PDB file of C-alpha atoms in Angstrom:
ATOM      1  CA  UNK I 340     100.957 117.538 144.385  1.00 50.00           C
ATOM      2  CA  UNK I 341     100.448 115.403 141.247  1.00 47.00           C
ATOM      3  CA  UNK I 342     101.041 118.435 139.012  1.00 51.00           C
ATOM      4  CA  UNK I 343     104.304 119.163 140.842  1.00 54.00           C
ATOM      5  CA  UNK I 344     105.457 115.574 140.350  1.00 52.00           C
ATOM      6  CA  UNK I 345     104.619 115.732 136.638  1.00 55.00           C
ATOM      7  CA  UNK I 346     106.453 119.046 136.280  1.00 53.00           C
ATOM      8  CA  UNK I 347     109.577 117.676 137.941  1.00 65.00           C
ATOM      9  CA  UNK I 348     109.410 114.557 135.763  1.00 59.00           C
ATOM     10  CA  UNK I 349     109.082 116.595 132.554  1.00 57.00           C
ATOM     11  CA  UNK I 350     111.879 118.905 133.652  1.00 62.00           C
ATOM     12  CA  UNK I 351     114.179 115.913 134.200  1.00 64.00           C
ATOM     13  CA  UNK I 352     113.269 114.506 130.774  1.00 61.00           C
ATOM     14  CA  UNK I 353     113.912 117.870 129.079  1.00 57.00           C
ATOM     15  CA  UNK I 354     117.289 118.233 130.785  1.00 60.00           C
ATOM     16  CA  UNK I 355     118.173 114.646 129.827  1.00 61.00           C
ATOM     17  CA  UNK I 356     117.321 115.291 126.173  1.00 57.00           C
ATOM     18  CA  UNK I 357     119.399 118.479 126.056  1.00 56.00           C
ATOM     19  CA  UNK I 358     122.407 116.891 127.762  1.00 60.00           C
ATOM     20  CA  UNK I 359     122.233 113.794 125.561  1.00 58.00           C
ATOM     21  CA  UNK I 360     121.997 115.830 122.366  1.00 55.00           C
ATOM     22  CA  UNK I 361     124.881 118.058 123.483  1.00 59.00           C
ATOM     23  CA  UNK I 362     127.103 115.082 124.346  1.00 58.00           C
ATOM     24  CA  UNK I 363     126.357 113.266 121.118  1.00 51.00           C
ATOM     25  CA  UNK I 364     126.859 116.393 119.050  1.00 56.00           C
ATOM     26  CA  UNK I 365     130.343 116.741 120.557  1.00 57.00           C
ATOM     27  CA  UNK I 366     131.042 113.080 119.877  1.00 50.00           C
ATOM     28  CA  UNK I 367     129.943 113.456 116.259  1.00 48.00           C
ATOM     29  CA  UNK I 368     132.744 115.930 115.648  1.00 48.00           C
ATOM     30  CA  UNK I 369     135.198 113.129 116.480  1.00 49.00           C
ATOM     31  CA  UNK I 370     133.503 110.220 114.704  1.00 52.00           C
ATOM     32  CA  UNK I 371     130.867 109.940 111.992  1.00 62.00           C
ATOM     33  CA  UNK I 372     129.294 106.895 113.668  1.00 80.00           C
ATOM     34  CA  UNK I 373     127.194 109.040 116.010  1.00 87.00           C
ATOM     35  CA  UNK I 374     124.442 111.439 114.967  1.00 90.00           C
ATOM     36  CA  UNK I 375     122.134 113.743 116.939  1.00 93.00           C
ATOM     37  CA  UNK I 376     118.824 114.959 115.563  1.00 96.00           C
ATOM     38  CA  UNK I 377     116.131 117.426 116.692  1.00 96.00           C
ATOM     39  CA  UNK I 378     112.531 116.497 115.827  1.00 97.00           C
ATOM     40  CA  UNK I 379     109.346 118.545 115.393  1.00 97.00           C
ATOM     41  CA  UNK I 380     106.208 116.833 114.112  1.00 98.00           C
ATOM     42  CA  UNK I 381     102.431 116.471 114.033  1.00 98.00           C
ATOM     43  CA  UNK I 382     100.429 113.448 115.247  1.00 98.00           C
ATOM     44  CA  UNK I 383      97.048 112.433 113.820  1.00 98.00           C
ATOM     45  CA  UNK I 384      95.664 109.863 116.249  1.00 97.00           C
ATOM     46  CA  UNK I 385      92.695 107.574 116.864  1.00 96.00           C
ATOM     47  CA  UNK I 386      91.484 105.112 119.523  1.00 94.00           C
ATOM     48  CA  UNK I 387      89.658 101.881 118.762  1.00 91.00           C
ATOM     49  CA  UNK I 388      86.670 101.289 121.034  1.00 86.00           C
ATOM     50  CA  UNK I 389      85.662 104.874 121.891  1.00 85.00           C
ATOM     51  CA  UNK I 390      83.125 105.381 119.047  1.00 80.00           C
ATOM     52  CA  UNK I 391      85.078 108.401 117.764  1.00 82.00           C
ATOM     53  CA  UNK I 392      86.113 107.576 114.201  1.00 83.00           C
ATOM     54  CA  UNK I 393      88.934 108.886 112.021  1.00 88.00           C
ATOM     55  CA  UNK I 394      92.407 110.342 112.592  1.00 94.00           C
ATOM     56  CA  UNK I 395      90.913 113.601 113.839  1.00 93.00           C
ATOM     57  CA  UNK I 396      92.919 114.224 117.026  1.00 95.00           C
ATOM     58  CA  UNK I 397      95.891 116.409 116.112  1.00 96.00           C
ATOM     59  CA  UNK I 398      98.821 116.956 118.465  1.00 97.00           C
ATOM     60  CA  UNK I 399     102.491 117.829 118.452  1.00 97.00           C
ATOM     61  CA  UNK I 400     105.471 115.500 118.706  1.00 98.00           C
ATOM     62  CA  UNK I 401     108.854 116.971 119.563  1.00 96.00           C
ATOM     63  CA  UNK I 402     112.155 115.842 121.057  1.00 95.00           C
ATOM     64  CA  UNK I 403     115.509 114.383 120.085  1.00 95.00           C
ATOM     65  CA  UNK I 404     117.060 111.337 118.446  1.00 96.00           C
ATOM     66  CA  UNK I 405     120.429 109.704 119.126  1.00 93.00           C
ATOM     67  CA  UNK I 406     121.667 107.232 116.511  1.00 93.00           C
ATOM     68  CA  UNK I 407     124.684 105.012 116.042  1.00 91.00           C
ATOM     69  CA  UNK I 408     125.825 103.929 112.571  1.00 87.00           C
ATOM     70  CA  UNK I 409     126.421 100.200 112.871  1.00 79.00           C
ATOM     71  CA  UNK I 410     127.430  99.752 109.230  1.00 81.00           C
ATOM     72  CA  UNK I 411     127.332 101.742 105.997  1.00 82.00           C
ATOM     73  CA  UNK I 412     123.548 101.430 105.677  1.00 89.00           C
ATOM     74  CA  UNK I 413     122.355 100.360 109.156  1.00 92.00           C
ATOM     75  CA  UNK I 414     121.571 102.631 112.127  1.00 92.00           C
ATOM     76  CA  UNK I 415     120.384 101.858 115.656  1.00 94.00           C
ATOM     77  CA  UNK I 416     118.578 104.814 117.236  1.00 95.00           C
ATOM     78  CA  UNK I 417     116.862 105.887 120.433  1.00 95.00           C
ATOM     79  CA  UNK I 418     114.510 108.841 120.733  1.00 96.00           C
ATOM     80  CA  UNK I 419     113.094 110.895 123.610  1.00 95.00           C
ATOM     81  CA  UNK I 420     109.800 112.529 122.634  1.00 96.00           C
ATOM     82  CA  UNK I 421     106.904 114.538 123.985  1.00 97.00           C
ATOM     83  CA  UNK I 422     103.792 113.312 122.174  1.00 98.00           C
ATOM     84  CA  UNK I 423     100.112 114.323 122.200  1.00 97.00           C
ATOM     85  CA  UNK I 424      97.635 111.566 121.322  1.00 97.00           C
ATOM     86  CA  UNK I 425      93.951 110.693 121.722  1.00 95.00           C
ATOM     87  CA  UNK I 426      90.828 110.837 119.560  1.00 95.00           C
ATOM     88  CA  UNK I 427      88.200 113.368 118.443  1.00 94.00           C
ATOM     89  CA  UNK I 428      84.910 113.655 116.559  1.00 91.00           C
ATOM     90  CA  UNK I 429      86.370 116.179 114.135  1.00 90.00           C
ATOM     91  CA  UNK I 430      89.695 117.918 113.494  1.00 89.00           C
ATOM     92  CA  UNK I 431      88.507 121.381 114.572  1.00 87.00           C
ATOM     93  CA  UNK I 432      85.550 122.712 116.545  1.00 83.00           C
ATOM     94  CA  UNK I 433      85.227 119.896 119.076  1.00 83.00           C
ATOM     95  CA  UNK I 434      83.136 120.391 122.201  1.00 80.00           C
ATOM     96  CA  UNK I 435      84.260 119.251 125.649  1.00 74.00           C
ATOM     97  CA  UNK I 436      82.869 115.717 125.342  1.00 78.00           C
ATOM     98  CA  UNK I 437      83.971 115.191 121.731  1.00 87.00           C
ATOM     99  CA  UNK I 438      87.605 114.245 122.309  1.00 91.00           C
ATOM    100  CA  UNK I 439      90.139 112.377 124.438  1.00 94.00           C
ATOM    101  CA  UNK I 440      93.443 114.203 124.976  1.00 96.00           C
ATOM    102  CA  UNK I 441      96.477 112.231 126.175  1.00 97.00           C
ATOM    103  CA  UNK I 442     100.045 113.443 126.805  1.00 97.00           C
ATOM    104  CA  UNK I 443     102.988 111.022 126.717  1.00 98.00           C
ATOM    105  CA  UNK I 444     106.721 110.922 127.100  1.00 96.00           C
ATOM    106  CA  UNK I 445     107.885 108.333 124.529  1.00 97.00           C
ATOM    107  CA  UNK I 446     111.146 106.371 124.299  1.00 96.00           C
ATOM    108  CA  UNK I 447     111.302 104.622 120.895  1.00 97.00           C
ATOM    109  CA  UNK I 448     114.116 102.175 120.040  1.00 96.00           C
ATOM    110  CA  UNK I 449     114.573 101.619 116.298  1.00 97.00           C
ATOM    111  CA  UNK I 450     116.601  99.892 113.629  1.00 96.00           C
ATOM    112  CA  UNK I 451     116.983 101.929 110.441  1.00 96.00           C
ATOM    113  CA  UNK I 452     118.145 100.836 106.954  1.00 96.00           C
ATOM    114  CA  UNK I 453     119.355 103.548 104.575  1.00 95.00           C
ATOM    115  CA  UNK I 454     119.745 103.632 100.763  1.00 95.00           C
ATOM    116  CA  UNK I 455     120.367 105.931  97.743  1.00 95.00           C
ATOM    117  CA  UNK I 456     123.771 107.417  98.553  1.00 94.00           C
ATOM    118  CA  UNK I 457     124.269 111.075  97.586  1.00 94.00           C
ATOM    119  CA  UNK I 458     128.032 111.028  97.145  1.00 92.00           C
ATOM    120  CA  UNK I 459     128.585 114.770  96.774  1.00 92.00           C
ATOM    121  CA  UNK I 460     126.658 115.425  99.995  1.00 89.00           C
ATOM    122  CA  UNK I 461     127.922 112.414 101.915  1.00 88.00           C
ATOM    123  CA  UNK I 462     124.484 111.182 103.031  1.00 92.00           C
ATOM    124  CA  UNK I 463     121.792 108.632 102.161  1.00 94.00           C
ATOM    125  CA  UNK I 464     118.577 109.942 100.608  1.00 96.00           C
ATOM    126  CA  UNK I 465     115.982 107.495 101.991  1.00 97.00           C
ATOM    127  CA  UNK I 466     115.515 105.177 104.950  1.00 97.00           C
ATOM    128  CA  UNK I 467     113.066 102.604 106.307  1.00 98.00           C
ATOM    129  CA  UNK I 468     112.847 101.713 109.986  1.00 98.00           C
ATOM    130  CA  UNK I 469     110.951  99.699 112.556  1.00 98.00           C
ATOM    131  CA  UNK I 470     111.035  99.336 116.308  1.00 98.00           C
ATOM    132  CA  UNK I 471     109.351  99.421 119.699  1.00 98.00           C
ATOM    133  CA  UNK I 472     108.338 102.370 121.852  1.00 98.00           C
ATOM    134  CA  UNK I 473     107.655 102.792 125.562  1.00 97.00           C
ATOM    135  CA  UNK I 474     105.225 105.550 126.516  1.00 97.00           C
ATOM    136  CA  UNK I 475     104.613 107.150 129.922  1.00 97.00           C
ATOM    137  CA  UNK I 476     101.197 108.813 130.245  1.00 97.00           C
ATOM    138  CA  UNK I 477     101.285 111.938 132.435  1.00 96.00           C
ATOM    139  CA  UNK I 478      98.275 113.954 131.260  1.00 96.00           C
ATOM    140  CA  UNK I 479      94.643 112.988 130.541  1.00 96.00           C
ATOM    141  CA  UNK I 480      91.549 114.974 129.569  1.00 93.00           C
ATOM    142  CA  UNK I 481      88.578 112.695 128.915  1.00 90.00           C
ATOM    143  CA  UNK I 482      85.091 113.785 130.050  1.00 85.00           C
ATOM    144  CA  UNK I 483      83.521 110.499 128.927  1.00 81.00           C
ATOM    145  CA  UNK I 484      85.891 108.206 130.848  1.00 87.00           C
ATOM    146  CA  UNK I 485      87.293 107.963 134.342  1.00 88.00           C
ATOM    147  CA  UNK I 486      90.792 109.388 133.973  1.00 90.00           C
ATOM    148  CA  UNK I 487      92.095 107.231 136.841  1.00 90.00           C
ATOM    149  CA  UNK I 488      91.670 104.056 134.774  1.00 91.00           C
ATOM    150  CA  UNK I 489      93.952 105.063 131.895  1.00 94.00           C
ATOM    151  CA  UNK I 490      97.153 103.013 132.040  1.00 94.00           C
ATOM    152  CA  UNK I 491     100.289 105.045 132.692  1.00 95.00           C
ATOM    153  CA  UNK I 492     102.551 102.656 130.771  1.00 96.00           C
ATOM    154  CA  UNK I 493     102.193 101.881 127.075  1.00 97.00           C
ATOM    155  CA  UNK I 494     104.166  99.575 124.751  1.00 97.00           C
ATOM    156  CA  UNK I 495     103.847 100.117 121.005  1.00 98.00           C
ATOM    157  CA  UNK I 496     105.319  98.945 117.715  1.00 98.00           C
ATOM    158  CA  UNK I 497     106.126 101.307 114.854  1.00 98.00           C
ATOM    159  CA  UNK I 498     107.227 101.471 111.240  1.00 98.00           C
ATOM    160  CA  UNK I 499     108.445 104.524 109.324  1.00 98.00           C
ATOM    161  CA  UNK I 500     109.941 105.844 106.105  1.00 98.00           C
ATOM    162  CA  UNK I 501     112.122 108.941 105.806  1.00 98.00           C
ATOM    163  CA  UNK I 502     113.739 111.139 103.173  1.00 98.00           C
ATOM    164  CA  UNK I 503     116.668 113.580 103.412  1.00 97.00           C
ATOM    165  CA  UNK I 504     116.446 116.820 101.428  1.00 97.00           C
ATOM    166  CA  UNK I 505     119.977 117.778 102.451  1.00 96.00           C
ATOM    167  CA  UNK I 506     122.577 116.272 104.781  1.00 93.00           C
ATOM    168  CA  UNK I 507     120.987 118.086 107.732  1.00 95.00           C
ATOM    169  CA  UNK I 508     117.283 118.462 106.841  1.00 98.00           C
ATOM    170  CA  UNK I 509     114.763 115.707 106.247  1.00 98.00           C
ATOM    171  CA  UNK I 510     111.305 114.413 107.111  1.00 98.00           C
ATOM    172  CA  UNK I 511     109.615 111.099 107.885  1.00 98.00           C
ATOM    173  CA  UNK I 512     106.176 109.508 108.050  1.00 98.00           C
ATOM    174  CA  UNK I 513     105.548 107.078 110.930  1.00 98.00           C
ATOM    175  CA  UNK I 514     102.769 104.705 112.001  1.00 98.00           C
ATOM    176  CA  UNK I 515     102.602 103.687 115.690  1.00 98.00           C
ATOM    177  CA  UNK I 516     100.169 101.231 117.299  1.00 97.00           C
ATOM    178  CA  UNK I 517      99.822 100.122 120.933  1.00 96.00           C
ATOM    179  CA  UNK I 518     100.018  96.412 121.706  1.00 95.00           C
ATOM    180  CA  UNK I 519      97.362  96.425 124.423  1.00 90.00           C
ATOM    181  CA  UNK I 520      94.464  98.145 126.120  1.00 91.00           C
ATOM    182  CA  UNK I 521      95.161 101.695 127.337  1.00 93.00           C
ATOM    183  CA  UNK I 522      92.190 101.714 129.699  1.00 90.00           C
ATOM    184  CA  UNK I 523      91.423  99.367 132.600  1.00 85.00           C
ATOM    185  CA  UNK I 524      88.097  99.746 134.407  1.00 78.00           C
ATOM    186  CA  UNK I 525      87.327  97.263 137.185  1.00 73.00           C
ATOM    187  CA  UNK I 526      83.665  97.303 136.127  1.00 70.00           C
ATOM    188  CA  UNK I 527      82.718  94.067 134.348  1.00 46.00           C
ATOM    189  CA  UNK I 528      81.249  95.847 131.329  1.00 53.00           C
ATOM    190  CA  UNK I 529      84.305  97.965 130.518  1.00 54.00           C
ATOM    191  CA  UNK I 530      85.371  97.934 126.890  1.00 65.00           C
ATOM    192  CA  UNK I 531      88.815  97.895 125.298  1.00 80.00           C
ATOM    193  CA  UNK I 532      90.574 101.042 124.103  1.00 90.00           C
ATOM    194  CA  UNK I 533      93.595 100.679 121.819  1.00 93.00           C
ATOM    195  CA  UNK I 534      95.453 103.681 120.449  1.00 95.00           C
ATOM    196  CA  UNK I 535      97.316 104.239 117.188  1.00 96.00           C
ATOM    197  CA  UNK I 536      98.519 107.289 115.279  1.00 98.00           C
ATOM    198  CA  UNK I 537     100.310 108.692 112.228  1.00 98.00           C
ATOM    199  CA  UNK I 538     103.165 111.174 112.579  1.00 98.00           C
ATOM    200  CA  UNK I 539     104.638 113.563 110.001  1.00 98.00           C
ATOM    201  CA  UNK I 540     107.970 114.895 111.301  1.00 98.00           C
ATOM    202  CA  UNK I 541     110.594 117.408 110.345  1.00 98.00           C
ATOM    203  CA  UNK I 542     114.096 116.178 111.291  1.00 98.00           C
ATOM    204  CA  UNK I 543     117.167 118.363 111.719  1.00 97.00           C
ATOM    205  CA  UNK I 544     120.614 116.800 112.092  1.00 95.00           C
ATOM    206  CA  UNK I 545     122.870 118.697 114.506  1.00 89.00           C
TER     207      UNK I 545
END
């Protein structure tokens, strides 16, 4: 039953992303203030408190971004992302008990400042941004912990820098860190687990 609920939830999110990107892409043909973007990236994540050190847990990040140009250099954006996080002993060759695998749907809200205008292309070359992100946890694989005690809801802060190679193709590097504990065990001796990760993303303007 839980798997069916998760599937329906993910299906609704996927449909929402596609419809939002389609609507914004149509709007962008009428005004340059709106922009839709498809995102494909790689997370390198870690968790404080689990005794697994280093950004060794690799996972994908993919989804869409909807942005509104508030001024010549300022954007406000919202993203809908599927994101794999967790931690691991090593990048490759982990055994069953050597990693924590977490799957999230993320909804970041960001403010972005752009600079270095490329006049002949009609776009800005670089940007810096910061914001908050809500994450919904729907998948857990963690042999060393009770999966029931992982919190479903996560609030994080993030900072990022991006570069455009052309008007439609660019990439960005992002750092995201959770505000609080992702694990709550009613046992008195339970420790604190706090997640954070780096993301390298390819970004494609529609």
